[in-house]
Coordinates of N, CA and C in Angstrom, one line a residue:
F1 N 106.5 39.4 -14.8 CA 108.7 39.7 -15.1 C 109.6 38.9 -14.7
P2 N 110.4 38.3 -15.3 CA 111.5 38.0 -14.9 C 112.7 38.3 -13.4
G3 N 112.4 37.1 -13.1 CA 113.1 37.8 -11.4 C 112.1 38.0 -10.6
A4 N 110.3 38.2 -10.5 CA 110.4 38.1 -9.1 C 109.0 37.1 -9.7
E5 N 109.5 35.2 -9.4 CA 108.8 34.8 -9.0 C 108.5 34.1 -7.4
N6 N 109.2 34.3 -6.6 CA 109.6 34.5 -5.4 C 109.2 35.4 -4.1
I7 N 108.3 36.0 -4.9 CA 108.1 37.3 -4.0 C 106.4 36.9 -3.7
P8 N 106.5 36.9 -2.5 CA 105.0 37.6 -1.6 C 104.1 38.2 -1.7
C9 N 103.0 38.1 -2.2 CA 102.0 38.9 -1.7 C 101.8 39.6 -0.8
G10 N 100.8 40.6 -1.6 CA 100.4 41.8 -0.5 C 101.7 42.9 -0.9
F11 N 100.9 43.3 0.8 CA 102.0 44.6 0.9 C 103.9 44.4 1.3
A12 N 103.7 43.3 1.8 CA 104.8 42.4 1.7 C 105.8 41.9 0.1
A13 N 105.2 42.2 -0.2 CA 105.9 42.3 -1.6 C 107.0 43.3 -2.4
L14 N 106.3 44.8 -1.3 CA 107.0 46.3 -1.9 C 108.3 45.8 -1.5
N15 N 108.9 45.7 -0.5 CA 110.2 45.0 0.0 C 111.3 44.3 -0.6
E16 N 110.5 43.5 -0.7 CA 111.0 42.2 -1.9 C 111.5 42.1 -3.5
I17 N 110.9 43.1 -4.5 CA 111.3 43.0 -5.5 C 112.1 43.2 -5.9
P18 N 112.9 43.3 -6.1 CA 114.0 43.9 -6.7 C 114.9 44.7 -8.0
G19 N 115.0 45.2 -7.9 CA 115.7 46.6 -8.4 C 114.9 45.9 -10.0
M20 N 116.1 45.2 -10.9 CA 115.5 44.9 -12.1 C 113.8 44.9 -12.6
V21 N 113.7 44.2 -11.6 CA 112.0 44.0 -12.1 C 111.3 45.5 -11.9
W22 N 111.7 46.5 -10.6 CA 111.6 48.0 -10.7 C 111.5 47.8 -12.1
A23 N 112.6 47.5 -12.6 CA 113.2 48.7 -13.7 C 112.5 48.1 -15.0
Q24 N 112.1 47.3 -15.2 CA 111.1 46.5 -15.5 C 110.0 46.7 -16.5
M25 N 109.5 47.0 -15.2 CA 108.2 47.5 -15.1 C 107.9 49.3 -15.5
L26 N 109.0 49.9 -15.2 CA 109.0 51.1 -15.3 C 109.1 51.6 -16.7
A27 N 110.0 50.8 -17.9 CA 110.5 50.9 -19.2 C 108.6 49.9 -19.6
T28 N 108.5 49.4 -18.6 CA 107.1 48.3 -20.1 C 106.0 49.2 -19.9
Q29 N 106.1 50.2 -18.7 CA 105.3 51.5 -19.0 C 105.5 52.8 -19.8
F30 N 107.0 52.9 -19.8 CA 106.9 53.9 -20.4 C 107.4 53.9 -21.8
V31 N 107.5 52.7 -22.0 CA 107.1 52.1 -23.8 C 105.8 52.4 -24.4
M32 N 104.8 51.9 -23.3 CA 103.3 51.8 -23.6 C 102.5 54.2 -23.8
E33 N 103.2 54.8 -22.8 CA 102.9 56.0 -22.6 C 102.8 56.8 -24.1
M34 N 104.5 56.2 -24.6 CA 105.4 56.5 -25.3 C 104.1 56.0 -26.9
A35 N 103.4 54.9 -27.0 CA 103.2 54.4 -28.1 C 101.6 54.9 -28.0
N36 N 100.7 55.4 -26.6 CA 99.8 56.0 -27.0 C 99.5 57.5 -27.0
G37 N 101.3 57.9 -27.4 CA 101.1 59.4 -27.9 C 101.4 60.5 -26.5
R38 N 101.5 60.3 -25.0 CA 101.1 60.4 -24.2 C 102.9 61.4 -24.2
L39 N 103.5 60.8 -24.0 CA 104.9 61.7 -24.2 C 105.3 62.1 -25.2
T40 N 105.0 62.8 -25.9 CA 105.5 63.5 -27.5 C 105.0 64.3 -26.5
L41 N 105.5 65.4 -27.0 CA 105.8 66.9 -27.2 C 103.9 67.7 -27.2
D42 N 103.6 67.3 -28.9 CA 102.6 67.7 -28.6 C 101.1 66.7 -28.6
G43 N 101.3 65.5 -27.7 CA 100.4 64.9 -27.4 C 99.7 63.6 -28.1
K44 N 100.7 63.9 -29.6 CA 99.6 62.3 -30.2 C 100.4 62.0 -30.5
D45 N 99.9 60.6 -31.1 CA 101.1 59.7 -31.4 C 102.1 59.5 -32.9
F46 N 103.1 58.8 -32.5 CA 104.2 58.8 -33.8 C 103.7 59.4 -35.2
T47 N 102.2 59.1 -35.9 CA 101.9 58.4 -37.1 C 101.5 60.6 -37.0
G48 N 100.9 60.9 -36.2 CA 100.1 62.4 -36.1 C 99.1 62.4 -36.0
T49 N 97.9 60.7 -36.3 CA 96.4 60.9 -36.9 C 95.8 60.9 -35.9
Q50 N 96.4 60.4 -34.2 CA 95.3 60.0 -32.8 C 94.2 61.2 -32.6
E51 N 93.4 61.2 -33.0 CA 92.5 61.7 -32.2 C 92.1 62.5 -31.1
F52 N 92.8 61.7 -30.7 CA 91.9 61.9 -28.7 C 93.0 60.8 -27.8
P53 N 93.3 60.8 -27.3 CA 93.8 60.3 -26.1 C 92.9 58.7 -25.8
G54 N 93.9 57.9 -26.2 CA 93.5 56.1 -26.4 C 93.1 55.4 -28.1
D55 N 93.2 56.7 -28.9 CA 93.1 56.7 -30.3 C 94.3 55.2 -31.4
F56 N 93.4 53.9 -31.3 CA 95.1 53.7 -31.5 C 94.8 52.9 -33.2
R57 N 94.0 53.9 -33.2 CA 93.5 53.1 -35.2 C 95.1 53.4 -36.3
N58 N 95.9 55.0 -36.3 CA 96.6 55.2 -36.8 C 96.5 55.2 -37.9
G59 N 95.8 55.8 -38.7 CA 95.2 55.9 -39.7 C 94.8 54.5 -40.3
F60 N 94.7 53.3 -40.2 CA 95.5 51.9 -40.6 C 93.2 51.2 -40.0
I61 N 93.1 51.4 -39.5 CA 91.7 51.0 -39.4 C 90.5 51.6 -39.4
D62 N 89.4 52.3 -39.5 CA 88.7 53.4 -39.8 C 87.2 52.9 -38.8
F63 N 86.7 51.7 -40.1 CA 85.4 51.1 -40.4 C 84.1 52.4 -39.9
G64 N 84.8 53.5 -40.6 CA 84.1 54.3 -41.2 C 83.0 55.6 -39.7
W65 N 84.4 55.7 -38.8 CA 84.7 57.0 -37.6 C 84.4 57.7 -38.2
N66 N 85.9 58.0 -39.9 CA 85.6 59.3 -40.2 C 84.5 60.5 -40.7
S67 N 83.9 59.0 -41.2 CA 82.9 60.1 -41.8 C 81.2 59.6 -41.0
Q68 N 81.8 60.1 -39.6 CA 80.8 60.1 -39.1 C 81.2 61.9 -38.3
S69 N 80.0 62.2 -37.6 CA 79.5 63.7 -37.6 C 80.3 63.7 -36.1
D70 N 80.7 64.3 -35.6 CA 81.3 65.2 -34.7 C 80.8 64.6 -32.7
A71 N 79.5 65.2 -33.4 CA 78.5 64.8 -32.1 C 78.2 63.3 -32.0
W72 N 77.5 62.7 -33.0 CA 78.2 61.1 -33.5 C 79.2 60.7 -32.6
K73 N 80.8 61.0 -32.5 CA 82.2 60.7 -32.3 C 81.5 61.1 -30.4
E74 N 81.4 61.8 -30.2 CA 81.1 62.1 -28.7 C 80.0 61.0 -27.8
K75 N 79.4 60.8 -28.8 CA 78.5 60.0 -28.5 C 79.0 58.5 -27.9
K76 N 79.0 58.5 -29.3 CA 79.3 56.7 -28.9 C 81.6 56.8 -28.0
R77 N 82.0 57.9 -27.6 CA 83.1 57.8 -26.8 C 82.5 57.6 -25.8
A78 N 82.0 58.7 -24.5 CA 80.6 58.6 -23.8 C 80.5 57.1 -23.9
V79 N 79.8 56.9 -24.2 CA 78.9 55.8 -24.5 C 79.9 55.2 -24.1
E80 N 81.4 54.8 -24.6 CA 81.9 53.2 -24.3 C 83.0 53.6 -23.4
L81 N 83.3 54.8 -22.9 CA 83.6 55.4 -21.2 C 82.5 54.5 -19.8
N82 N 81.2 55.3 -20.4 CA 80.5 54.6 -19.5 C 80.0 53.4 -19.2
N83 N 80.9 52.6 -20.3 CA 80.7 51.2 -20.4 C 81.6 50.4 -19.8
G84 N 83.2 51.0 -19.7 CA 84.3 51.0 -19.4 C 84.3 51.3 -17.3
R85 N 83.4 52.2 -17.6 CA 83.1 52.8 -15.9 C 82.3 51.3 -15.1
A86 N 81.1 50.8 -16.0 CA 80.0 50.5 -15.3 C 81.2 48.9 -15.0
A87 N 82.0 48.4 -15.9 CA 82.9 47.3 -16.5 C 83.2 47.0 -14.7
M88 N 84.2 48.7 -14.3 CA 85.0 48.4 -13.2 C 84.3 49.0 -12.2
M89 N 83.1 49.3 -12.3 CA 82.3 47.9 -11.5 C 81.8 47.4 -11.2
G90 N 81.6 46.2 -11.4 CA 81.3 45.3 -11.6 C 82.8 44.5 -11.2
I91 N 83.7 44.4 -12.0 CA 85.0 44.3 -10.7 C 84.8 44.2 -10.0
L92 N 84.7 45.0 -9.0 CA 85.0 46.1 -8.0 C 83.7 45.0 -7.1
G93 N 82.9 44.8 -7.6 CA 82.6 44.2 -6.9 C 82.2 43.0 -6.4
L94 N 82.7 42.0 -8.1 CA 83.4 40.8 -7.7 C 84.2 40.5 -5.9
M95 N 85.6 41.9 -6.4 CA 86.5 41.6 -5.4 C 85.7 41.7 -3.9
V96 N 85.3 42.8 -4.0 CA 84.0 43.5 -2.3 C 83.7 42.3 -1.9
H97 N 82.9 41.0 -2.6 CA 82.5 40.4 -2.5 C 83.6 38.7 -2.2

């Protein structure tokens, strides 16, 4: 973020971060949450095509997802979640080591 070049590392940074940098970080998070549909009243994205949180197809890229059964979709989503969890554990292992 612009304005954050001279901020120290670690917890010492919390007292040194300028207010404008906090505002930039919060605005970025707000925009990202709006794009994912979490801040809309119905929980869907702006096009209304989101099947589940994290569904970024928006009616444009499908690759055959809509032609599959609900059981197949649930299995693929579970596999993807487990792969993400394994990746997080791998990164945690690298950071600890």
